[in-house]
Coordinates of C-alpha atoms and ligand atoms in Angstrom, one line a residue:
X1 CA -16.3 30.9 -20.9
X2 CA -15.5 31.0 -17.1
X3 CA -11.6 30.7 -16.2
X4 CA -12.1 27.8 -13.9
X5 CA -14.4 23.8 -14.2
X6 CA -14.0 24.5 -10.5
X7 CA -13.5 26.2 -7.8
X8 CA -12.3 25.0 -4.3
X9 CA -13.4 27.6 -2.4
X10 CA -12.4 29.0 1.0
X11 CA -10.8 25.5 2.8
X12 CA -7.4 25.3 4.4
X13 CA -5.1 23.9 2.6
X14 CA -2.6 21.2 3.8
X15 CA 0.3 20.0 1.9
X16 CA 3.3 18.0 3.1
X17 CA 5.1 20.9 4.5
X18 CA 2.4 24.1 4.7
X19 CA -0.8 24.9 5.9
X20 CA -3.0 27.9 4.1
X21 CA -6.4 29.7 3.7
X22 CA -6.7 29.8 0.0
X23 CA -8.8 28.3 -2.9
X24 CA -7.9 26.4 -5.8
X25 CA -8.7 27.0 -9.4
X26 CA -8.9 24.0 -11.7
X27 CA -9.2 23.5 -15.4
X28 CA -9.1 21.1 -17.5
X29 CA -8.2 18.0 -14.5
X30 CA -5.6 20.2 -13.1
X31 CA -4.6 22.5 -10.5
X32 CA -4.7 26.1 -12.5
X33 CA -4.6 28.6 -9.3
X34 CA -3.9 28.9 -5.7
X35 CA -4.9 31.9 -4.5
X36 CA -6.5 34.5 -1.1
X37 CA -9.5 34.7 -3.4
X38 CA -10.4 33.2 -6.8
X39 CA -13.3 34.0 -9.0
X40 CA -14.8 32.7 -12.3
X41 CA -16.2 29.2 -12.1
X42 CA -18.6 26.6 -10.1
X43 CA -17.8 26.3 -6.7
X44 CA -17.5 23.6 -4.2
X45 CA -17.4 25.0 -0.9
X46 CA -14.4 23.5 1.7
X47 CA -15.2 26.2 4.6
X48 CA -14.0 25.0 7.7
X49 CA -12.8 21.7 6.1
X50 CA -9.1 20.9 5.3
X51 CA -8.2 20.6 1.4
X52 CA -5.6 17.9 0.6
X53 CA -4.2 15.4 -1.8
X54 CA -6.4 12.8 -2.3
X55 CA -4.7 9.6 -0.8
X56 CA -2.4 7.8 -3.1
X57 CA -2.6 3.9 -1.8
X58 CA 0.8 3.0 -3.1
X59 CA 0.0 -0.9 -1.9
X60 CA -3.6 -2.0 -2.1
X61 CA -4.9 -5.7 -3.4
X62 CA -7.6 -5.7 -6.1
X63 CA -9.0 -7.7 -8.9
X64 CA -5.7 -9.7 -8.1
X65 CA -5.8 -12.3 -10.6
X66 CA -5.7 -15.6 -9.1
X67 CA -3.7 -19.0 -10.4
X68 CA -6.1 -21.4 -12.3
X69 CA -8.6 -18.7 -13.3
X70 CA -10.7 -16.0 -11.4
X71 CA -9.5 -12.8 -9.4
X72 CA -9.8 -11.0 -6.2
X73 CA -13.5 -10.5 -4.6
X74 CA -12.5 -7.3 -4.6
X75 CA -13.0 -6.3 -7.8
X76 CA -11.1 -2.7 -10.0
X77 CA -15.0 -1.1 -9.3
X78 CA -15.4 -1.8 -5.8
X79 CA -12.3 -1.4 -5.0
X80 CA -12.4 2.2 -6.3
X81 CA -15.9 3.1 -5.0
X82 CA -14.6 1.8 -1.5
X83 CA -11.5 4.3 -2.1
X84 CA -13.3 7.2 -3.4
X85 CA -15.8 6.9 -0.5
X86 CA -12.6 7.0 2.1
X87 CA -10.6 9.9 0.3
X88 CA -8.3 7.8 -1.9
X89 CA -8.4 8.9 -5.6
X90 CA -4.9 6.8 -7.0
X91 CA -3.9 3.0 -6.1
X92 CA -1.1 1.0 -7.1
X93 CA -1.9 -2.5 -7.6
X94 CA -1.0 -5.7 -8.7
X95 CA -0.3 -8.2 -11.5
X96 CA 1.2 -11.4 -10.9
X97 CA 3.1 -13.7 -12.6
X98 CA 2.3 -17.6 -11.9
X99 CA 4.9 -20.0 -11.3
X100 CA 5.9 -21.6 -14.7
X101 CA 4.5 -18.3 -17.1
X102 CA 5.3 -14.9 -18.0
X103 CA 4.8 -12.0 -17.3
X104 CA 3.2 -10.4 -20.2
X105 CA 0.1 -12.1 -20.9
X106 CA -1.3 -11.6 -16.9
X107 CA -0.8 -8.0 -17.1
X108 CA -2.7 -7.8 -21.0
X109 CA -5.6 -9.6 -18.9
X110 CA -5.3 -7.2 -15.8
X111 CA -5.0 -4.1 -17.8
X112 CA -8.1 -5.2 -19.6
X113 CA -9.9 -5.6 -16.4
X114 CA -8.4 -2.0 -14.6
X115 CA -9.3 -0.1 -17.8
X116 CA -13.0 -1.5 -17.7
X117 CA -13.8 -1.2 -14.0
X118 CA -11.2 1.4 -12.4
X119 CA -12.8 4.6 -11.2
X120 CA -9.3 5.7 -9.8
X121 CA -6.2 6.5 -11.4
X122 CA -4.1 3.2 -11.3
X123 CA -0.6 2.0 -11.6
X124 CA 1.1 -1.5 -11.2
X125 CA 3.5 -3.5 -9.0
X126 CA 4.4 -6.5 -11.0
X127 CA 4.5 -9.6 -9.0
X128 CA 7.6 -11.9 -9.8
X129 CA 7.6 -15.7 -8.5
X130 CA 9.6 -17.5 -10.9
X131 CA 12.8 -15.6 -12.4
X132 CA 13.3 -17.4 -15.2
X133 CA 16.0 -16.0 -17.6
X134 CA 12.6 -15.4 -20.5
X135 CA 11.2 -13.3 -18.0
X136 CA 14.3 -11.4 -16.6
X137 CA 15.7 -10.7 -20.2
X138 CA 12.7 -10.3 -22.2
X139 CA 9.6 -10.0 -20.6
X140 CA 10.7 -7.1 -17.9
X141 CA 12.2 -4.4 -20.5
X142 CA 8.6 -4.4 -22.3
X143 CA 6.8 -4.6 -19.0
X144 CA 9.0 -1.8 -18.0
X145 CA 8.3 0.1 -21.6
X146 CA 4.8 -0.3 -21.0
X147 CA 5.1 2.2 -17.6
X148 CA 5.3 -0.8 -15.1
X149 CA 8.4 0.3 -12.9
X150 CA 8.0 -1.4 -9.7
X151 CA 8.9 -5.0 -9.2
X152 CA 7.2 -7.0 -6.3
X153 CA 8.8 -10.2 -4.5
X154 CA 7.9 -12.8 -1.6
X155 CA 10.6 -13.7 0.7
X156 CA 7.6 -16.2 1.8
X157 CA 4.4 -17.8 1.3
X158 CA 4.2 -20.9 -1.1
X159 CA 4.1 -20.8 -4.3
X160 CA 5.1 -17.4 -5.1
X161 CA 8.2 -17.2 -2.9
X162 CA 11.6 -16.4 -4.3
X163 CA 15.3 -17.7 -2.8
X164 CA 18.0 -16.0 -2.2
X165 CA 19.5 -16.2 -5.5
X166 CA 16.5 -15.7 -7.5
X167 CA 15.3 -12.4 -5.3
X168 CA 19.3 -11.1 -7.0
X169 CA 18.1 -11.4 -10.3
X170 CA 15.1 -9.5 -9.3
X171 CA 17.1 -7.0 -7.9
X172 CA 19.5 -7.2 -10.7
X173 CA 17.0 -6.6 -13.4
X174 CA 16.0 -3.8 -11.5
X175 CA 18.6 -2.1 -11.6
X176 CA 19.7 -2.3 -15.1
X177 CA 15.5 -1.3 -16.2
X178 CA 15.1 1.2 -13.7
X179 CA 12.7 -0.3 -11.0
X180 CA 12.0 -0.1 -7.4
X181 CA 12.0 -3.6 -6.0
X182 CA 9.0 -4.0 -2.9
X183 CA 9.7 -7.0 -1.2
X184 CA 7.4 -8.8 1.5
X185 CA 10.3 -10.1 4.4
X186 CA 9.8 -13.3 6.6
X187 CA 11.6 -15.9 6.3
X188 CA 9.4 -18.7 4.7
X189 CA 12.1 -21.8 6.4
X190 CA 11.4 -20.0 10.3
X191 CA 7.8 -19.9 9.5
X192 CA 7.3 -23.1 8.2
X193 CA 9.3 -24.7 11.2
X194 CA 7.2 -22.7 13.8
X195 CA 3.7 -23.8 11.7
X196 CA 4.5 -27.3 11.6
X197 CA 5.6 -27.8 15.6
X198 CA 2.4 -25.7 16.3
X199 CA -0.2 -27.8 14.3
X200 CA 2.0 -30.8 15.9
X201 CA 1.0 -29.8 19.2
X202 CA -2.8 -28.6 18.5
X203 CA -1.9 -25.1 18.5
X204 CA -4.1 -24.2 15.4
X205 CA -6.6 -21.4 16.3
X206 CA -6.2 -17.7 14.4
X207 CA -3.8 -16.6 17.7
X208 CA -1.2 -19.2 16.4
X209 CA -0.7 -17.4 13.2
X210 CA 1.4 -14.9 15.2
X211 CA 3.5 -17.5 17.2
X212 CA 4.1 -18.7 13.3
X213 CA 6.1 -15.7 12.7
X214 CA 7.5 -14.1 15.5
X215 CA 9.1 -10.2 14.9
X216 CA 12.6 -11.8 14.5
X217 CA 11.4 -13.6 11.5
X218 CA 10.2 -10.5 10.0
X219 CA 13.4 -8.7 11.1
X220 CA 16.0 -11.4 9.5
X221 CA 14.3 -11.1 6.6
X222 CA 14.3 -7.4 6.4
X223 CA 17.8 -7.2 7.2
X224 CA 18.5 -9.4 4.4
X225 CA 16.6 -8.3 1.9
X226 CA 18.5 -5.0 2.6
X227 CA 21.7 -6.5 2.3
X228 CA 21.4 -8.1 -0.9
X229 CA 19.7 -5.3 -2.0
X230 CA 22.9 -3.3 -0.8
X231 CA 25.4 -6.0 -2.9
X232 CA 23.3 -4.8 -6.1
X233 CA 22.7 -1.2 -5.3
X234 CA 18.9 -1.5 -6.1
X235 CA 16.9 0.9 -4.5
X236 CA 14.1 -1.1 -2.4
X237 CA 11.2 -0.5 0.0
X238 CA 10.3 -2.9 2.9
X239 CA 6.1 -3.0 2.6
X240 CA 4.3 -3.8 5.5
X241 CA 6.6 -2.9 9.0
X242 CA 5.0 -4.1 11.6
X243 CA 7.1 -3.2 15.0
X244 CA 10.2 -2.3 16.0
X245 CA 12.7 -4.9 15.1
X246 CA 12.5 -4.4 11.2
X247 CA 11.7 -0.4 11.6
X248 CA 15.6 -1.0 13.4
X249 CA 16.7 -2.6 10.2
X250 CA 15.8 -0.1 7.6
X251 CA 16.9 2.7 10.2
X252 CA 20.6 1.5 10.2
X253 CA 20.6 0.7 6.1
X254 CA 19.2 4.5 6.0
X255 CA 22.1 5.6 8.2
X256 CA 25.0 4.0 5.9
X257 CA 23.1 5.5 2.7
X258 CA 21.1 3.1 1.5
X259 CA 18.5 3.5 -0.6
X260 CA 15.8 1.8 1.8
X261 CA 12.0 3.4 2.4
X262 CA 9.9 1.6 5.0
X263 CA 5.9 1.4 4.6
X264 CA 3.4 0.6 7.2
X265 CA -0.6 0.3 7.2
X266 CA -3.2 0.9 9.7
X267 CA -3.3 -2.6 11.0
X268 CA -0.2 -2.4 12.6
X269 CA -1.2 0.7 14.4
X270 CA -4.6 -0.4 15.7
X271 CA -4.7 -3.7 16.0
X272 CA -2.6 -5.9 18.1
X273 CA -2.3 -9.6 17.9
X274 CA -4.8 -10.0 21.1
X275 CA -7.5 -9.6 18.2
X276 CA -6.7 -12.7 16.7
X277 CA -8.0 -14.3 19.7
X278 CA -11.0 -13.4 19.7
X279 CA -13.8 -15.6 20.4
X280 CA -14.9 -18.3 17.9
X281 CA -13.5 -17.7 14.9
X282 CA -13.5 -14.0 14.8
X283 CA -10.0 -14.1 15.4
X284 CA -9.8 -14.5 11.5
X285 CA -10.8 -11.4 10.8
X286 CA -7.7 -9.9 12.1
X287 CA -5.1 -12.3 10.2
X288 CA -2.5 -10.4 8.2
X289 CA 1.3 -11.0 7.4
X290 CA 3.4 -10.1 9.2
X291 CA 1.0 -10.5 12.2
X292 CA -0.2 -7.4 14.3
X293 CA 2.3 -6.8 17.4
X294 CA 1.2 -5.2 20.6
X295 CA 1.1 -1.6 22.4
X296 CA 4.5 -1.7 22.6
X297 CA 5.0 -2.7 18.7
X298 CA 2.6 0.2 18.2
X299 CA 4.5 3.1 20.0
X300 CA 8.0 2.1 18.3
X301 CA 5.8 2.3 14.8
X302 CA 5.0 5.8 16.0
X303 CA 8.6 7.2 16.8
X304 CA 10.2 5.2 13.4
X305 CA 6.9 7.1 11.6
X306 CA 8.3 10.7 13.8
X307 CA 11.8 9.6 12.3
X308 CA 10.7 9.1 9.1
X309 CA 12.2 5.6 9.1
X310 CA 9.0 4.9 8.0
X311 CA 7.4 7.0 5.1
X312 CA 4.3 5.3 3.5
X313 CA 1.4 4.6 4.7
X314 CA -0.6 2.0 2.6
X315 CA -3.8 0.0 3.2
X316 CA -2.3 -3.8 2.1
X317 CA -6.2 -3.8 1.4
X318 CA -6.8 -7.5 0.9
X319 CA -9.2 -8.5 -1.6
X320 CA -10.5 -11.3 0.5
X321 CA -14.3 -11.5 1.9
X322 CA -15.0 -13.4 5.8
X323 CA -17.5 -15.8 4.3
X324 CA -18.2 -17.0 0.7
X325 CA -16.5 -19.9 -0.8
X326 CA -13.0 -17.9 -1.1
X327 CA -13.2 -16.2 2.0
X328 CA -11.4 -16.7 5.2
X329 CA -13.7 -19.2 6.6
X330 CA -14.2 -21.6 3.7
X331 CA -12.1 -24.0 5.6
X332 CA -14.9 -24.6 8.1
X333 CA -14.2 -22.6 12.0
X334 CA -12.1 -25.1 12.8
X335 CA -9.5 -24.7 10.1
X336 CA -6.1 -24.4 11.2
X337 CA -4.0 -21.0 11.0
X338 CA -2.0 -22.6 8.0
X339 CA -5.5 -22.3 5.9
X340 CA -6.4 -19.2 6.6
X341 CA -6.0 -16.8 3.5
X342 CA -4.0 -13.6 5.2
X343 CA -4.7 -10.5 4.8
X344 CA -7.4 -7.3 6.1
X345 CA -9.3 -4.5 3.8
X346 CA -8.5 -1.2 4.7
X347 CA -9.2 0.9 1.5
X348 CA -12.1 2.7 2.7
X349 CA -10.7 3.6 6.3
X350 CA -6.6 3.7 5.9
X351 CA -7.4 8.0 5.8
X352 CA -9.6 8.1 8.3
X353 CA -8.1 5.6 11.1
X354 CA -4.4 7.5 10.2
X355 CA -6.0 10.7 10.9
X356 CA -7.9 9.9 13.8
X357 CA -5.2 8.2 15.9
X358 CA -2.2 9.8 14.3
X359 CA -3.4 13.7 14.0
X360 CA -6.3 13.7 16.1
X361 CA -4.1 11.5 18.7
X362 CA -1.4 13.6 18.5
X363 CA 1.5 11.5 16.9
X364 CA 1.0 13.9 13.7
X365 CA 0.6 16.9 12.3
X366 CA -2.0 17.6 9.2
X367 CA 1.3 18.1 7.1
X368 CA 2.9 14.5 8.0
X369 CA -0.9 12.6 7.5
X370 CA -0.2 14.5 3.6
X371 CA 3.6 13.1 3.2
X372 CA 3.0 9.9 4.8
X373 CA -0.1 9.2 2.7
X374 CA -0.1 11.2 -0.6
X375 CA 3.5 13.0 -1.6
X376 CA 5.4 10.7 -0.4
X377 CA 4.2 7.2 -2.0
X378 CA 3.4 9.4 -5.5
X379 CA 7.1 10.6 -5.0
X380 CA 8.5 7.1 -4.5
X381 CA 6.5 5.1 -6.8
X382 CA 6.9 7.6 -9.7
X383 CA 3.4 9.3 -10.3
X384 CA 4.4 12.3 -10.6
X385 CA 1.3 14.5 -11.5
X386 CA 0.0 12.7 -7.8
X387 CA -0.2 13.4 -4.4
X388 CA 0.6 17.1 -4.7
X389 CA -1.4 20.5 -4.4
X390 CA 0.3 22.6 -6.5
X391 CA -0.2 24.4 -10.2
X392 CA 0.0 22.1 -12.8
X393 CA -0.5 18.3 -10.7
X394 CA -3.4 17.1 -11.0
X395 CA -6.4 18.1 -9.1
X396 CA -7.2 15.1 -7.2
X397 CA -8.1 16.3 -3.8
X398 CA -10.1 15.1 -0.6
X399 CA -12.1 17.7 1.6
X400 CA -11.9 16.9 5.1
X401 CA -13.8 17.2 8.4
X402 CA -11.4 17.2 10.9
X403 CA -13.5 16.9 13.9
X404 CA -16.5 14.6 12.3
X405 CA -16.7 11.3 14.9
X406 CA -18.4 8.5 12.7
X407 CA -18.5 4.8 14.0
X408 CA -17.0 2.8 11.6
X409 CA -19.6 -0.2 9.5
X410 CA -18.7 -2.4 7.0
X411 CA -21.4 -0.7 5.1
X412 CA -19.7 2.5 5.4
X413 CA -16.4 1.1 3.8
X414 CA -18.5 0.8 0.3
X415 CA -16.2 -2.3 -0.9
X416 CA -17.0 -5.7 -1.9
X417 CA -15.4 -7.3 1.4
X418 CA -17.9 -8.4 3.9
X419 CA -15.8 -7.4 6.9
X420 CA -14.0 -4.5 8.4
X421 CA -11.4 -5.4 11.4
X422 CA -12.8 -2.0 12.7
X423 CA -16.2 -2.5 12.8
X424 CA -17.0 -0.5 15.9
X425 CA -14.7 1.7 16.1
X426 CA -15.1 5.6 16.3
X427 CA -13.2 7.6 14.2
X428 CA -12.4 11.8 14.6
X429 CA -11.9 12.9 11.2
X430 CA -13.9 12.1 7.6
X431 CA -13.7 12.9 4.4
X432 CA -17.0 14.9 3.1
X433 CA -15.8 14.8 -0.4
X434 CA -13.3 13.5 -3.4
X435 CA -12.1 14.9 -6.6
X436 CA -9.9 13.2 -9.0
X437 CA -9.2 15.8 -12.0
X438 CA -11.5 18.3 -11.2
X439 CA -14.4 16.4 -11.3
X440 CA -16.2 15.5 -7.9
X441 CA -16.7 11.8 -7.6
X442 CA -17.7 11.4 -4.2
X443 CA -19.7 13.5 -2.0
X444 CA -21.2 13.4 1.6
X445 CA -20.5 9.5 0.9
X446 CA -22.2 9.0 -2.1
X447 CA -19.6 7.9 -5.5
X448 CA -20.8 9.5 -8.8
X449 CA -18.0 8.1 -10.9
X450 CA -18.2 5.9 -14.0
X451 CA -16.6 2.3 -14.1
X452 CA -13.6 2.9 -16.6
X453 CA -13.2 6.6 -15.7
X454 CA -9.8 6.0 -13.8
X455 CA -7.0 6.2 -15.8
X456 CA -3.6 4.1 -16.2
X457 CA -0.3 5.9 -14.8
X458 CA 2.3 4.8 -17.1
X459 CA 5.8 5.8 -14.7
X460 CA 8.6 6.9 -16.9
X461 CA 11.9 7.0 -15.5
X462 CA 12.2 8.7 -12.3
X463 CA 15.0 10.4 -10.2
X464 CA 13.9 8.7 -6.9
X465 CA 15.3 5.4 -7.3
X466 CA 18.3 5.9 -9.4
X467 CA 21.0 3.8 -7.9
X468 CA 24.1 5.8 -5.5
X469 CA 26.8 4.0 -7.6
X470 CA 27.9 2.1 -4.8
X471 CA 29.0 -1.4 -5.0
X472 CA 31.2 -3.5 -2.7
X473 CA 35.0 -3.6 -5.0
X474 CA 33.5 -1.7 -7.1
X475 CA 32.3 -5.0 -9.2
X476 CA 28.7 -5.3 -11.2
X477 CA 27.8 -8.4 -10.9
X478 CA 24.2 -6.7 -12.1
X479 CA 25.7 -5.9 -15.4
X480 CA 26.3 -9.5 -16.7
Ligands
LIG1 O1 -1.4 -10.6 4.9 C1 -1.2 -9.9 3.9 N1 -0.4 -8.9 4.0 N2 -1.9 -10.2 2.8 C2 -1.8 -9.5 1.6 C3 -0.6 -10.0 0.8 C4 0.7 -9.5 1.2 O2 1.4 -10.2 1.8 O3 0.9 -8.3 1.0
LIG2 ZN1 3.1 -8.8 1.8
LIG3 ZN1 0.1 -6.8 0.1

């Protein structure tokens, strides 16, 4: 029997703090060796390519189940052959809770779905939009003994928005279970304000979803979610930074200790909010929340990312096509802002448009595009055998061209959404081919996985987000 199911041979490998000529020896889904030379097993050849983690995509939208029946266009096997087919062999992703039920009985029906269609590994945020005390008491320890260990909330967006005093309870039960709260911060009063004087004065095209919620929206909400956060001591990260003012935010909670991590995606790094005006209603296309900021926005992202205010690097893909009778223009082109569904894919291209403007522009190095997109959000969100290249994770890796220029298509992307915002747009840096445990699922673009192959990550207690022990008089408010 040869030693090895595979050999990686003759790449350099990158991982969040090293560089190396070596190959890798797997067996049995895992890395077995790292070595100068390695012999005994089939062979995929990496020469002249870089050999990393595949991407972990610690905040992607798919097969989203939607209130009153139906789910994401996006579904658990597009989604993954979009992510294979861009470098990305784990997602975390997300059940939801609808106003009035549990929590429970959407994630059975989700899990059903994942474990039928995923060809990715796969773990969960659960979505929480109304805090009852069933759900808080009952519902979240089994949720949480069932390897759910992140806990997602709105600070806007109707109906799944939570107040002030219901976002504590969140962060309450967090911290007695165990969980990281992710929270989404604007301030849903500011934006509603802006929105309704806006349509009051005919300012409706795509361009006005930005005026709707200007960076100070985004930053009081940031600083408050921090805050009460802080009065709990519940380790939280801020999804979705767009610019400087809530990058500043998370900054000075980092500086007095608090457990705070700061995510970003692409969009915020690539496009600007010119693209919502775009002729017609093209503008659409480039909708997210919060919206896309401008060059300047885009530099401070850069330093906050140098500082490592700012250690994830997610896709928000959005599971939501252009046309269709879901999509973004169902409304008819003259549909306001307000009816717009938010959001941009970015499965497929989150590696390569990181690695094109961030290493190949000269922000990163190969080590960072690994921490920022791989170790770190595995590290943070509790997967542990993820996002690593070491003996014993396991071996789900992405062999990259560094200096292969591709034009980015829709096709290209390989997902169910018929739109990229980067249609157009040329790339330095592709990935040639993915392996999740050992076994190669995509290769010069083509995805040779099975639907239902991708496995559930159950996360176990982790050392990452255990509270400091901090409270303000030393009270526990969480404890009663
Ligand atoms: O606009 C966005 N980001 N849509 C996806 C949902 C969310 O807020 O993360
Ligand atoms: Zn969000
Ligand atoms: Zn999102």
């Amino acid at each position: 029997m040869p030693e090895f199911d595979l050999i990686v041979r003759g790449g350099t490998v990158v991982t969040a703090s090293d560089q190396f000529l070596a190959d890798i020896g797997i067996r049995a889904g895992r890395i077995a060796a790292i070595a100068d030379r390695l012999e005994g097993g089939p062979e995929i050849d990496a020469t002249g390519l870089f050999v990393m983690p595949g991407g972990v995509d610690s905040h992607c939208h798919i097969e989203q189940l939607q209130d009153g029946g139906g789910a994401d266009e996006e579904t658990f096997l597009t989604g993954s052959t979009a992510a294979l087919a861009g470098g990305t062999t784990s997602v975390v992703t997300f059940s939801t809770q609808f106003k009035g039920g549990g929590v429970l009985a959407p994630l059975a029906e989700y899990r059903r779905r994942a474990a039928a269609g995923a060809m990715v590994d796969y773990a969960f945020h659960q979505i929480i939009t109304d805090a009852t005390e069933a759900v808080i008491r009952t519902e979240l320890p089994e949720l949480v003994a069932s390897g759910v260990r992140s806990l997602k909330v709105f600070l806007t967006y109707d109906p799944l928005r939570l107040d002030d005093r219901e976002y504590l309870e969140v962060l309450s039960a967090a911290r007695r279970l165990g969980c990281l709260v992710t929270v989404h911060c604007e301030n849903y009063d500011a934006i509603a304000w802006r929105s309704k004087a806006l349509l009051a004065d005919g300012r409706t095209a795509a361009k006005y979803h930005a005026w709707s919620r200007p960076e100070v929206v985004e930053r009081e909400a940031t600083h408050r979610a921090i805050a009460l956060a802080e009065l709990v001591d519940t380790p939280i990260e801020v999804f979705h930074v767009s610019g400087s003012q809530a990058a500043e935010e998370i900054a000075r909670a980092q500086r007095r200790g608090v457990k705070v991590w700061g995510e970003t995606c692409p969009q915020y790094l690539v496009l600007t909010a010119e693209d919502m005006d775009r002729p017609g209603f093209e503008g659409a296309k480039f909708m997210c929340s919060p919206a896309p900021r401008d060059a300047a926005g885009t530099a401070a992202l850069w330093e906050a990312i140098r500082l490592r205010t700012l250690e994830v690097i997610s896709s928000d893909h959005s599971g939501w096509c252009y046309d269709g009778a879901r999509g973004k223009r169902a409304g008819g082109d003259d549909a306001p802002f307000t009816k717009i569904p938010n959001g941009v894919p970015g499965l497929a291209a989150r590696l390569p448009l990181l690695w094109s403007e961030g290493v190949a522009g000269g922000h990163i190095t190969p080590s960072d595009f690994v921490r920022l997109t791989a170790t770190q959000p595995a590290w943070l969100f509790g997967l542990q055998a993820k996002g690593r290249i070491a003996p014993g994770a396991d071996a789900d890796l992405v062999l990259w061209d560094p200096a292969k220029k591709v034009t980015i298509t829709n096709a290209l992307m390989q997902q169910a959404i018929d739109y990229t915002p980067y249609e157009g747009k040329e790339v330095t840096g592709w990935p040639v081919a993915t392996i999740l445990r050992g076994q190669v699922v995509m290769k010069d673009g083509v995805v040779q996985a099975k639907p239902g192959s991708g496995r559930y990550i159950p996360v176990p207690a982790y050392d990452a987000i255990r509270p400091r022990g901090v409270l303000p008089d030393g009270f526990d408010a969480a404890a009663f």
